[in-house]
XYZ file of C-alpha atoms in Angstrom:
779
model
C 79.175 -15.329 -25.938
C 75.555 -14.465 -26.782
C 74.459 -18.060 -26.360
C 76.192 -18.168 -22.987
C 74.200 -15.124 -21.836
C 70.984 -16.638 -23.113
C 71.661 -19.850 -21.219
C 72.560 -17.850 -18.106
C 69.476 -15.691 -18.209
C 67.285 -18.688 -18.925
C 68.741 -20.470 -15.953
C 68.163 -17.466 -13.687
C 64.600 -16.986 -14.902
C 63.915 -20.693 -14.651
C 65.373 -20.786 -11.170
C 63.278 -17.775 -10.113
C 60.178 -19.341 -11.585
C 60.942 -22.577 -9.808
C 61.522 -20.829 -6.495
C 58.425 -18.708 -7.052
C 56.426 -21.785 -7.897
C 57.661 -23.627 -4.822
C 56.987 -20.607 -2.615
C 53.602 -20.090 -4.244
C 52.707 -23.735 -3.731
C 53.889 -23.486 -0.120
C 51.836 -20.317 0.458
C 48.838 -21.902 -1.263
C 49.195 -24.989 0.901
C 49.417 -22.851 4.057
C 46.397 -20.765 3.019
C 44.375 -23.850 2.074
C 45.210 -25.506 5.363
C 43.945 -22.488 7.268
C 40.719 -22.086 5.326
C 37.620 -22.185 7.520
C 35.151 -25.032 7.426
C 32.220 -24.566 5.092
C 29.749 -25.739 7.718
C 28.389 -22.201 7.872
C 27.425 -22.608 4.214
C 26.262 -26.198 4.205
C 24.223 -25.544 7.370
C 23.162 -21.998 6.519
C 21.783 -20.241 9.597
C 21.325 -16.548 8.820
C 20.173 -13.974 11.364
C 16.447 -14.118 10.871
C 13.994 -11.748 12.564
C 11.240 -12.718 14.949
C 8.057 -12.936 12.887
C 4.576 -12.440 14.341
C 1.614 -13.886 12.453
C -2.149 -13.703 12.771
C -4.012 -16.990 13.005
C -4.516 -16.999 9.215
C -0.795 -16.484 8.501
C -0.980 -12.742 7.856
C 2.249 -11.041 8.944
C 1.641 -8.700 11.863
C 5.226 -7.687 12.669
C 8.925 -8.504 12.464
C 11.549 -7.763 15.110
C 15.255 -7.787 14.271
C 18.109 -5.622 13.027
C 18.087 -7.208 9.594
C 15.289 -7.694 7.134
C 15.675 -11.167 5.773
C 13.511 -13.858 4.236
C 15.182 -17.109 3.217
C 13.906 -18.682 -0.009
C 14.789 -21.814 -1.946
C 16.227 -21.345 -5.429
C 13.171 -23.026 -6.924
C 11.024 -20.298 -5.387
C 12.962 -17.543 -7.165
C 11.379 -16.592 -10.525
C 13.547 -17.409 -13.543
C 13.718 -13.796 -14.725
C 14.983 -12.724 -11.292
C 17.798 -15.299 -11.432
C 18.617 -14.222 -14.987
C 18.723 -10.563 -13.973
C 21.206 -11.418 -11.201
C 23.430 -13.376 -13.565
C 23.272 -10.638 -16.202
C 24.291 -7.993 -13.680
C 26.867 -9.883 -11.663
C 28.215 -13.014 -13.341
C 26.927 -14.081 -16.754
C 29.462 -16.950 -16.931
C 28.542 -18.279 -13.498
C 27.564 -21.742 -14.682
C 30.683 -22.055 -16.924
C 33.643 -20.996 -14.764
C 35.132 -22.821 -11.792
C 34.804 -19.946 -9.341
C 37.152 -17.409 -10.933
C 36.236 -15.981 -14.332
C 39.728 -15.658 -15.865
C 38.354 -13.999 -18.998
C 36.730 -11.328 -16.855
C 39.956 -10.976 -14.842
C 42.021 -10.341 -18.000
C 39.375 -7.953 -19.339
C 39.273 -6.032 -16.085
C 43.084 -5.891 -15.928
C 43.285 -4.551 -19.456
C 40.656 -1.901 -18.718
C 42.370 -0.858 -15.511
C 45.738 -0.454 -17.290
C 44.551 1.238 -20.488
C 41.901 3.569 -19.064
C 42.847 3.970 -15.435
C 39.289 3.088 -14.463
C 38.638 0.458 -11.820
C 36.671 -2.551 -13.007
C 35.973 -5.553 -10.810
C 35.990 -9.159 -11.867
C 34.469 -10.783 -8.786
C 32.193 -13.731 -9.443
C 29.112 -14.704 -7.480
C 31.123 -17.445 -5.773
C 33.818 -14.940 -4.798
C 31.136 -12.651 -3.347
C 29.761 -15.564 -1.309
C 33.273 -16.241 0.030
C 33.738 -12.572 0.821
C 30.358 -12.102 2.519
C 30.548 -15.170 4.708
C 34.223 -15.353 5.678
C 36.306 -12.289 4.812
C 36.683 -8.641 5.646
C 36.556 -5.777 3.143
C 40.267 -4.887 3.434
C 42.204 -4.728 0.133
C 45.416 -6.719 0.593
C 47.127 -9.450 -1.413
C 46.704 -11.919 1.448
C 42.961 -11.293 1.673
C 42.654 -11.653 -2.103
C 44.576 -14.933 -1.988
C 42.294 -16.157 0.776
C 39.294 -15.159 -1.314
C 40.476 -17.121 -4.347
C 41.327 -20.175 -2.254
C 37.943 -20.073 -0.537
C 36.254 -19.669 -3.900
C 37.810 -22.867 -5.222
C 36.939 -24.725 -2.032
C 33.314 -23.578 -2.237
C 33.106 -24.620 -5.876
C 34.457 -28.068 -5.001
C 32.072 -28.738 -2.116
C 28.840 -27.042 -3.259
C 26.835 -27.178 -6.454
C 26.280 -24.089 -8.560
C 22.621 -23.949 -7.551
C 23.559 -24.123 -3.862
C 26.020 -21.256 -4.306
C 23.483 -19.120 -6.167
C 20.860 -19.786 -3.496
C 23.273 -18.656 -0.764
C 24.043 -15.503 -2.707
C 20.372 -14.687 -3.286
C 19.663 -15.002 0.445
C 22.775 -13.373 1.905
C 23.732 -10.369 -0.225
C 23.088 -6.902 1.268
C 20.817 -4.765 -0.903
C 20.218 -1.641 1.154
C 17.166 -0.573 3.227
C 18.342 -3.000 5.949
C 17.535 -5.811 3.518
C 19.634 -8.951 3.206
C 18.661 -11.132 0.285
C 16.387 -10.562 -2.672
C 13.199 -11.728 -0.953
C 13.567 -9.072 1.742
C 14.564 -6.460 -0.848
C 11.444 -7.199 -2.904
C 9.327 -6.154 0.054
C 11.562 -3.248 1.033
C 11.561 -1.636 -2.421
C 8.292 -2.848 -3.912
C 6.168 -3.954 -0.976
C 5.456 -7.398 -2.417
C 6.808 -10.959 -2.360
C 9.660 -12.009 -4.624
C 7.467 -14.238 -6.782
C 5.466 -11.177 -7.920
C 8.491 -9.129 -9.027
C 8.345 -8.094 -12.704
C 11.227 -8.016 -15.214
C 11.993 -4.269 -14.814
C 11.736 -4.632 -11.028
C 14.067 -7.622 -11.115
C 16.577 -5.535 -13.105
C 16.405 -2.793 -10.477
C 17.036 -5.251 -7.625
C 19.825 -7.030 -9.525
C 21.618 -3.730 -9.974
C 21.873 -3.108 -6.241
C 24.679 -5.479 -5.092
C 27.384 -3.443 -6.828
C 26.615 -0.357 -4.706
C 23.431 -0.534 -2.602
C 23.596 3.116 -1.515
C 24.569 4.568 -4.887
C 21.865 2.675 -6.776
C 19.151 2.917 -4.110
C 16.046 4.056 -6.034
C 14.728 5.934 -2.996
C 17.943 7.907 -2.519
C 19.312 8.177 -6.092
C 16.449 7.452 -8.499
C 18.345 8.673 -11.600
C 21.443 6.560 -10.947
C 19.243 3.609 -10.048
C 17.357 3.961 -13.331
C 20.615 4.014 -15.330
C 21.808 0.883 -13.562
C 18.439 -0.758 -14.210
C 18.693 0.002 -17.922
C 22.190 -1.516 -18.007
C 20.907 -4.753 -16.455
C 17.995 -4.898 -18.890
C 20.390 -4.404 -21.802
C 22.592 -7.242 -20.558
C 19.552 -9.510 -20.142
C 18.609 -8.757 -23.747
C 22.133 -9.320 -25.047
C 22.326 -12.666 -23.276
C 18.995 -13.743 -24.734
C 17.208 -13.863 -21.388
C 14.404 -11.583 -22.578
C 12.864 -11.131 -26.015
C 12.799 -7.906 -28.027
C 9.238 -7.008 -27.037
C 9.939 -7.770 -23.377
C 13.053 -5.593 -23.506
C 11.235 -2.641 -25.054
C 8.359 -2.974 -22.617
C 10.713 -3.155 -19.628
C 12.703 -0.143 -20.846
C 9.558 1.966 -21.029
C 7.998 0.732 -17.786
C 7.461 3.500 -15.190
C 9.057 3.165 -11.793
C 6.975 1.099 -9.383
C 9.235 1.604 -6.384
C 7.075 1.691 -3.296
C 8.290 2.088 0.249
C 7.427 -0.936 2.328
C 4.717 0.229 4.678
C 5.228 -2.887 6.722
C 2.351 -5.076 7.819
C -1.040 -3.683 6.810
C -2.710 -4.748 10.044
C -2.367 -2.337 12.966
C -1.505 -4.552 15.923
C 1.337 -2.660 17.572
C 0.240 -3.211 21.184
C -0.280 -6.928 20.618
C 3.042 -7.152 18.786
C 4.836 -5.673 21.763
C 3.158 -8.186 24.080
C 4.402 -10.981 21.815
C 7.925 -9.535 21.682
C 8.127 -9.362 25.476
C 6.793 -12.906 25.838
C 9.306 -14.405 23.393
C 12.198 -12.403 24.850
C 11.348 -13.758 28.300
C 11.174 -17.225 26.755
C 14.509 -17.345 24.869
C 16.390 -14.101 25.578
C 18.315 -12.016 23.022
C 18.285 -14.833 20.470
C 14.613 -14.012 19.932
C 15.664 -11.458 17.297
C 18.048 -13.672 15.303
C 16.743 -17.260 15.436
C 13.990 -16.791 12.898
C 11.265 -17.761 15.344
C 7.711 -17.598 14.060
C 4.928 -16.772 16.488
C 1.396 -17.643 15.473
C -1.085 -15.618 17.488
C -4.810 -16.011 18.062
C -5.479 -12.663 16.392
C -7.841 -12.500 13.431
C -6.284 -10.067 10.978
C -9.545 -8.710 9.596
C -11.033 -8.200 13.041
C -7.828 -6.654 14.391
C -7.829 -3.968 11.738
C -11.536 -3.380 12.403
C -10.739 -2.875 16.091
C -8.030 -0.352 15.248
C -10.297 1.588 12.909
C -13.136 1.501 15.453
C -10.857 3.026 18.094
C -9.673 5.739 15.684
C -13.186 6.630 14.627
C -14.591 6.590 18.155
C -11.856 8.807 19.573
C -11.961 11.286 16.692
C -15.763 11.480 16.941
C -15.319 12.300 20.622
C -12.744 14.970 19.776
C -15.182 16.689 17.404
C -17.527 17.189 20.353
C -14.779 18.985 22.292
C -13.217 22.409 21.932
C -10.187 23.106 19.772
C -7.191 23.364 22.102
C -5.053 25.355 19.706
C -2.196 24.524 17.312
C 0.384 21.934 18.308
C 3.098 24.492 17.674
C 4.264 27.368 15.485
C 7.058 27.764 12.972
C 8.474 30.965 11.565
C 7.716 31.151 7.862
C 9.325 33.546 5.366
C 7.253 36.444 4.067
C 4.917 35.568 1.228
C 6.505 36.165 -2.171
C 6.868 34.491 -5.548
C 9.834 32.793 -7.166
C 12.087 29.757 -6.759
C 13.992 31.276 -3.835
C 10.720 31.789 -1.962
C 9.723 28.141 -2.483
C 13.096 26.924 -1.251
C 12.918 29.171 1.803
C 9.406 27.948 2.598
C 10.409 24.301 2.223
C 13.371 24.831 4.523
C 11.164 26.526 7.124
C 8.569 23.727 7.010
C 11.051 20.922 7.529
C 11.387 21.318 11.345
C 7.594 21.205 11.765
C 7.215 17.944 9.889
C 10.175 16.471 11.771
C 8.869 17.497 15.196
C 5.230 16.640 14.493
C 5.176 13.544 12.246
C 1.976 12.221 10.730
C -0.058 9.922 12.960
C -1.638 7.568 10.433
C -4.622 9.491 9.013
C -3.931 12.551 11.184
C -1.683 14.490 8.831
C 0.579 17.351 9.829
C -0.050 20.643 8.047
C 1.156 24.227 8.457
C -1.123 27.242 8.055
C -0.109 29.617 5.271
C -3.017 32.017 5.679
C -6.111 32.143 7.869
C -9.186 34.289 8.307
C -12.752 33.760 9.517
C -13.873 32.331 6.156
C -11.000 30.148 5.030
C -7.727 28.548 6.068
C -4.933 27.697 3.628
C -2.607 24.934 4.769
C 0.360 23.135 3.230
C 1.988 19.763 3.618
C 4.854 20.699 1.326
C 5.476 22.305 -2.032
C 3.010 20.136 -3.948
C 0.289 19.946 -1.311
C -1.621 23.131 -0.581
C -5.263 23.004 0.509
C -7.861 25.732 0.913
C -10.338 24.794 3.639
C -13.709 26.476 4.052
C -17.128 25.940 5.624
C -17.485 22.645 7.473
C -13.780 21.955 7.018
C -12.918 24.748 9.476
C -15.989 24.707 11.692
C -14.080 22.894 14.445
C -11.561 25.762 14.722
C -13.881 28.740 14.206
C -13.198 30.069 17.732
C -9.467 30.052 16.996
C -10.094 32.250 13.934
C -11.854 34.968 15.901
C -10.053 38.252 16.500
C -10.326 37.786 20.253
C -8.843 34.307 20.353
C -5.964 33.897 22.847
C -2.572 34.165 21.172
C -1.635 30.586 22.093
C -4.793 29.189 20.512
C -5.189 31.403 17.473
C -4.730 30.049 13.960
C -2.282 32.212 12.083
C 0.469 31.823 9.532
C 2.969 29.240 10.781
C 0.526 27.356 13.038
C 1.008 23.569 13.046
C -2.311 21.718 12.842
C -3.723 18.304 11.969
C -5.889 17.607 8.950
C -7.755 14.458 8.016
C -10.027 13.323 5.218
C -13.734 12.702 5.734
C -15.745 9.927 4.083
C -16.041 12.013 0.912
C -12.315 12.648 0.654
C -12.460 16.294 1.719
C -9.857 17.566 4.198
C -10.869 19.178 7.470
C -8.954 20.442 10.488
C -8.956 18.276 13.590
C -6.538 17.811 16.496
C -4.365 15.139 18.052
C -6.468 13.514 20.796
C -5.423 13.613 24.417
C -8.008 11.035 25.428
C -7.117 7.347 25.257
C -9.155 4.292 24.347
C -8.787 0.527 24.286
C -10.608 -2.495 22.944
C -10.109 -6.207 23.442
C -12.156 -9.103 22.113
C -11.840 -12.785 22.924
C -13.478 -16.114 22.231
C -15.409 -17.017 25.404
C -15.092 -20.729 24.684
C -11.335 -20.916 25.341
C -10.027 -17.372 25.946
C -8.353 -16.839 22.554
C -7.800 -13.104 22.081
C -9.126 -12.135 18.644
C -8.398 -8.407 18.675
C -6.452 -6.072 20.938
C -5.858 -2.338 20.660
C -4.197 -0.878 23.724
C -4.434 2.814 22.882
C -5.130 5.434 20.243
C -1.624 5.677 18.797
C 1.259 3.362 19.746
C 3.896 5.750 18.406
C 2.619 8.433 20.784
C 1.871 6.305 23.834
C 3.095 2.731 24.311
C 1.142 2.260 27.554
C -1.146 -0.715 26.971
C -4.508 0.199 28.470
C -5.904 -3.286 27.850
C -3.501 -4.974 30.233
C -1.707 -2.264 32.203
C -4.403 0.262 33.078
C -6.132 0.104 36.444
C -9.495 1.841 36.148
C -12.882 1.909 37.845
C -15.394 -0.159 35.852
C -18.428 1.816 36.979
C -21.813 0.361 36.096
C -20.246 -2.256 33.827
C -19.433 -4.059 37.098
C -23.087 -4.299 38.180
C -23.771 -7.645 36.443
C -21.374 -9.342 38.860
C -23.293 -7.942 41.836
C -26.585 -9.061 40.268
C -25.086 -12.507 39.613
C -24.181 -12.764 43.298
C -27.723 -11.750 44.216
C -29.224 -14.590 42.164
C -27.373 -17.019 44.420
C -29.029 -15.380 47.431
C -32.566 -15.896 46.206
C -33.128 -12.612 44.406
C -34.741 -13.155 41.018
C -35.018 -11.203 37.814
C -38.561 -10.197 38.728
C -37.844 -9.255 42.313
C -39.081 -5.703 42.930
C -36.709 -3.254 44.580
C -37.226 0.420 45.262
C -35.386 2.975 43.182
C -35.567 5.678 45.815
C -33.047 8.049 47.422
C -30.529 6.728 49.918
C -28.486 8.526 52.524
C -25.684 7.148 54.664
C -24.394 9.087 57.613
C -20.753 9.456 58.534
C -21.314 6.938 61.328
C -22.604 4.403 58.783
C -19.812 4.897 56.275
C -17.058 5.298 58.831
C -15.985 8.448 57.011
C -17.923 11.087 55.139
C -21.652 11.280 54.516
C -22.725 9.612 51.290
C -25.843 10.352 49.292
C -25.570 8.434 46.003
C -27.547 9.448 42.915
C -28.684 7.865 39.685
C -26.903 9.153 36.596
C -29.957 11.118 35.428
C -30.759 12.342 38.943
C -34.244 10.756 38.773
C -35.853 8.044 40.887
C -38.462 5.711 39.397
C -39.656 3.963 42.524
C -40.221 0.215 42.807
C -39.103 -1.776 39.774
C -38.133 -5.261 38.812
C -34.473 -6.263 38.925
C -34.568 -6.830 35.165
C -35.607 -3.243 34.505
C -33.196 -1.887 37.095
C -30.184 -3.406 35.336
C -31.427 -2.344 31.899
C -31.754 1.250 33.138
C -28.583 1.001 35.261
C -30.254 2.216 38.440
C -27.653 2.910 41.105
C -30.097 2.902 44.033
C -31.314 -0.593 43.189
C -27.736 -1.903 42.891
C -26.837 -0.462 46.277
C -29.946 -1.982 47.880
C -29.101 -5.355 46.336
C -25.538 -5.212 47.658
C -26.727 -4.144 51.086
C -29.104 -7.111 51.083
C -26.566 -9.795 50.131
C -23.695 -8.210 52.039
C -20.583 -6.485 50.620
C -18.245 -9.167 51.975
C -20.203 -11.914 50.259
C -20.140 -9.978 46.978
C -16.414 -9.287 47.298
C -15.723 -12.991 47.661
C -18.177 -13.912 44.921
C -16.595 -11.714 42.211
C -13.323 -13.612 42.562
C -15.104 -16.448 40.715
C -14.797 -14.268 37.610
C -11.076 -13.702 38.102
C -11.189 -10.391 39.938
C -8.747 -9.693 42.766
C -10.677 -9.171 45.998
C -8.115 -6.604 47.169
C -8.937 -4.426 44.181
C -12.639 -4.463 45.072
C -13.067 -3.501 48.751
C -16.179 -4.721 50.566
C -18.016 -1.397 50.737
C -21.393 -0.408 49.317
C -19.577 1.547 46.600
C -18.721 -1.857 45.149
C -22.262 -1.848 43.746
C -21.300 1.104 41.539
C -18.012 -0.369 40.292
C -15.678 1.646 42.503
C -12.973 -1.042 42.453
C -10.073 -1.332 39.999
C -9.743 -3.499 36.892
C -8.677 -3.396 33.240
C -10.300 -4.306 29.908
C -8.595 -7.707 29.711
C -9.923 -8.730 33.130
C -13.372 -7.487 32.171
C -13.348 -9.488 28.940
C -12.378 -12.646 30.811
C -15.063 -11.984 33.436
C -17.837 -11.409 30.889
C -16.748 -14.610 29.131
C -18.077 -16.506 32.154
C -21.561 -15.248 31.312
C -21.102 -15.867 27.594
C -19.905 -19.493 27.820
C -22.383 -20.808 30.375
C -20.457 -20.245 33.590
C -16.889 -21.396 32.871
C -13.746 -19.461 33.696
C -11.284 -19.344 30.808
C -7.856 -17.748 30.718
C -7.134 -15.167 28.006
C -4.232 -16.127 25.733
C -2.843 -14.571 22.573
C -0.079 -16.938 21.397
C -0.799 -20.310 19.843
C 2.702 -21.505 18.988
C 6.326 -20.421 18.768
C 8.379 -22.461 16.277
C 11.934 -22.187 14.944
C 13.133 -22.352 11.338
C 13.224 -26.152 11.424
C 9.640 -26.404 12.601
C 10.571 -27.353 16.155
C 7.886 -26.164 18.560
C 9.413 -23.943 21.244
C 6.100 -23.115 22.916
C 2.496 -24.186 22.449
C -0.552 -23.016 24.376
C -3.023 -25.649 25.544
C -6.070 -23.653 26.640
C -8.795 -25.056 28.852
C -12.161 -25.006 27.066
C -15.597 -24.208 28.449
C -17.662 -27.319 28.949
C -14.596 -29.553 28.804
C -11.647 -28.921 31.108
C -12.253 -25.307 32.142
C -13.195 -24.529 35.745
C -16.918 -24.155 36.428
C -17.014 -20.693 37.998
C -20.744 -20.069 38.442
C -23.966 -22.015 38.065
C -24.948 -22.373 34.370
C -28.442 -21.206 35.356
C -26.930 -18.031 36.756
C -25.032 -17.374 33.528
C -28.205 -17.987 31.505
C -30.416 -15.633 33.536
C -27.728 -12.944 33.584
C -27.491 -13.163 29.809
C -31.244 -12.647 29.517
C -30.914 -9.628 31.812
C -28.119 -8.130 29.737
C -29.955 -8.798 26.504
C -32.583 -6.458 27.867
C -29.873 -3.832 28.356
C -29.448 -3.941 24.578
C -33.137 -4.311 23.726
C -34.571 -1.607 25.955
C -31.852 -0.209 28.212
C -28.746 1.935 28.010
C -27.243 0.045 25.041
C -30.077 0.223 22.483
C -27.633 1.671 19.927
C -26.350 -1.899 19.519
C -29.681 -2.788 17.878
C -28.206 -1.150 14.779
C -26.270 -4.382 14.267
C -29.548 -6.131 13.507
C -28.926 -9.069 15.809
C -30.999 -10.542 18.613
C -28.212 -12.420 20.374
C -26.317 -9.484 21.871
C -25.973 -8.838 25.585
C -23.912 -6.351 27.530
C -23.657 -3.502 29.974
C -22.618 0.121 29.742
C -20.471 1.733 32.396
C -19.809 5.327 33.378
C -17.799 6.145 36.477
C -18.199 9.065 38.846
C -17.796 12.412 37.059
C -17.480 10.498 33.766
C -13.803 9.704 34.278
C -14.191 6.352 32.529
C -16.602 5.134 29.858
C -17.112 1.415 29.235
C -19.116 -1.054 27.256
C -18.768 -4.793 27.710
C -20.850 -6.883 25.340
C -21.019 -10.372 23.951
C -22.783 -13.216 22.256
C -21.957 -16.921 22.385
C -18.971 -16.568 20.035
C -17.287 -13.301 21.001
C -16.822 -11.012 23.997
C -15.704 -7.439 23.444
C -14.828 -4.671 25.905
C -14.296 -1.031 24.961
C -12.956 1.659 27.298
C -12.346 5.398 26.937
C -10.672 7.766 29.407
C -7.689 9.997 30.142
C -4.398 8.653 31.480
C -4.590 11.247 34.216
C -8.226 10.726 35.200
C -10.480 13.675 34.531
C -13.989 14.119 33.261
C -14.707 13.147 29.677
C -17.505 15.707 29.724
C -20.785 16.145 31.521
C -22.802 14.284 28.885
C -20.208 11.674 27.910
C -21.235 8.161 28.974
C -20.336 4.580 28.258
C -23.309 4.361 25.929
C -22.248 7.484 24.058
C -18.452 7.049 23.898
C -17.478 3.397 24.350
C -20.524 1.655 22.866
C -20.057 3.146 19.347
C -16.501 1.762 19.303
C -17.829 -1.672 20.219
C -20.557 -1.472 17.575
C -18.187 -0.442 14.789
C -15.894 -3.305 15.696
C -18.671 -5.881 15.860
C -19.960 -4.865 12.420
C -16.893 -6.594 11.044
C -16.168 -9.193 13.714
C -19.696 -10.678 13.633
C -20.134 -10.451 9.879
C -21.187 -13.870 8.650
C -21.510 -15.278 12.177
C -24.886 -16.962 12.656
C -26.944 -16.179 15.732
C -26.864 -18.914 18.347
C -30.168 -19.594 20.151
C -29.997 -19.117 23.914
C -31.113 -22.406 25.433
C -32.013 -22.581 29.131
C -30.011 -25.150 31.125
C -31.682 -27.718 33.320
C -32.949 -26.398 36.635
C -34.298 -23.164 35.165
C -38.031 -22.575 34.912
C -40.049 -19.966 33.088
C -43.046 -18.577 34.918
C -45.544 -15.770 34.716
C -44.736 -13.334 37.461
C -48.369 -12.971 38.466
C -47.800 -9.352 39.368
C -45.388 -7.369 41.476
C -45.030 -9.053 44.894
C -44.885 -5.620 46.481
C -48.271 -4.772 45.051
C -46.902 -1.434 43.904
C -46.491 -2.032 40.165
C -48.445 -3.995 37.614
C -46.261 -6.684 36.011
C -49.008 -9.273 35.502
C -48.393 -11.463 32.492
C -44.653 -10.776 32.292
C -42.644 -13.972 31.800
C -39.296 -14.465 33.469
C -36.735 -17.112 34.398
C -36.035 -18.519 37.839
C -34.042 -21.158 39.619
C -36.412 -24.077 40.082
C -35.878 -24.062 43.850
C -36.553 -20.321 44.214
C -40.265 -19.550 43.703
C -41.145 -16.303 41.893
C -42.676 -14.833 45.066
C -39.226 -14.335 46.613
C -38.388 -10.656 46.708
C -36.199 -8.018 48.299
C -38.116 -5.564 50.417
C -37.799 -2.186 48.638
C -37.728 -0.429 51.984
C -35.491 -2.500 54.169
C -33.461 -4.357 51.539
C -34.236 -7.657 53.299
C -35.306 -10.726 51.310
C -38.180 -12.890 52.473
C -41.709 -14.036 51.862
C -44.583 -11.635 51.464
C -46.831 -11.303 54.507
C -49.615 -9.080 55.777
C -47.333 -7.037 58.031
C -44.981 -6.260 55.167
C -47.940 -5.153 53.069
C -49.061 -2.816 55.827
C -45.588 -1.286 56.163
C -45.366 -0.719 52.418
C -48.818 0.795 52.225
C -47.959 3.244 54.983
C -44.708 4.453 53.419
C -45.612 4.540 49.706
């Protein structure tokens, strides 16, 4: 009877096992048949951000939702790979995709302790990350196992590990260990140390829980576990283990690219988006720009310094805001209450690079105590509070007074001491380009991109003021006026009938008139009356047409006498391109800032082919004209309104300052044979910069501070006269009114030095007895 039951039960169990096996095989066959192709793995195309590079390969920016850098397995340091295996799958190179020992161990732990322990291998994680959802069902698990076996059959272990290293999410928007190395340590993967590798390897299990920024204690415990496993597996020696255990945390938030090029980056982003659309942010395109990283950072720092120097000459406008702070008292509760009260201020008024947000704790006429948080309290006295002394007076208006709870800005001086400053309202811009082909070397479109994204280099439309005069003088050279022509710097008055509107009585900036002077001196001293007389002589319509040779739009520069004073509209980029014509010998080049756009396979999507001066660029003006104008503008630097530039210790600099009516705009455009730079300062809503603020005082220092870096190591290029230019002794002022005997100057060969513009009538012609008599009578 017993044997019969045994046979019966055995038959039933055997039958069930057979049916289960058949069904299992059928299910496995169905699942295997429905498995996706592994093309996504064999032809791995992750979502890679748009990367912007300087011309030397320095990273300027990345655009994309995901941080990701794809690396080959051979590029991953051995100790990083070992840390990953120790943390995630120490038997990776032994099992066939599923670690059955780990599965049994995890099952035993789950049953005996009730704790949940996973047994997923690296291959299973690859299957899960590429093909499956996170739902926990038997069908999904079966799909995962089937995919795992398929991956193991079609890919090598090294290929699987490489996919894992590049695809796994590690927090901080980082996908892959290369991106995580920069996100958590601010350096490339190849420079990651053993303890840092252990920290990164501990992240895949729970990126949020073990994020060292969010949960440093939990992250440290996980790191120690990974180090212990590395030691147990023989990956690191005893001394390496002890050293790694004791190593202090080196976690460092990724500050991103160290070069400030935000305005340029945005120009690149817009260009590439227009080129390829939304895929710009996922195709892994690399844009190589013309920007020089060192010079770009110098431009940014020059703008910051120039604007903040200007701000120190202004009045303190008052705190940016106020916060209610708890009454002063001691104890832990007081510190917590203060920290809670400070939080809204720091959220509403974030730091702006070196302009740090601080809140006043106490203030009187002799000292101000400010805080940036519990561990940062500063007592400021003397020069550190001089800028805000009016706001400390008893009679200061309530909205401007410094008191407890006032939100202010502090910054460090060259000696490291903090002082109170303020967030500028004024804007500034600087652009520099190579005059030989138009390659933009530096571009800063404003003081702070986070505050104002308006790009003043390309989008602003401003009056150039006296920085436009060289183009009028260049036009005059083509009409027979020479550098030694004498013109009268005397008052002018135009009636309403002459102007067709209101009466106009222009003035020189200093309000003085120096009488007859040579054109060379007039430009160096930026004499408005001489410029107007020159324009009246050659004709406004002729000048309006002539300036289009430099790339200016005639419609933006109406044919009125005010054109002589730069009353038209332009922007720094147009000015840089226009001054390049003088710098390169008369050729018109087009500014460009992108060299190439390539995809991940090296296929060139876009490549700029710039026209070069002296080769295929358009000849805009006579080379002799460009040469003489450069000699004129070198005198602006040597003895005119831009003598501050002599501090650079170079003899090859030329340029022109510019200050518009009521000092609404301040300019300096300067160059040598290798670089053209234009600096501008003004308010978005035009208003006076101040009665004594000029292009030479506001914009020129920015240009100088930039050129200190940009021209470092650049040899001076001799200025060689082109054919058709002659040097001659002037033989004296043709008007007979000034003594210029013995002064050498340059002329077109066909225009003799005796040509002049009558200082009284503005007409050009030859000297004669009647003219002499007229001049003698009126002077």
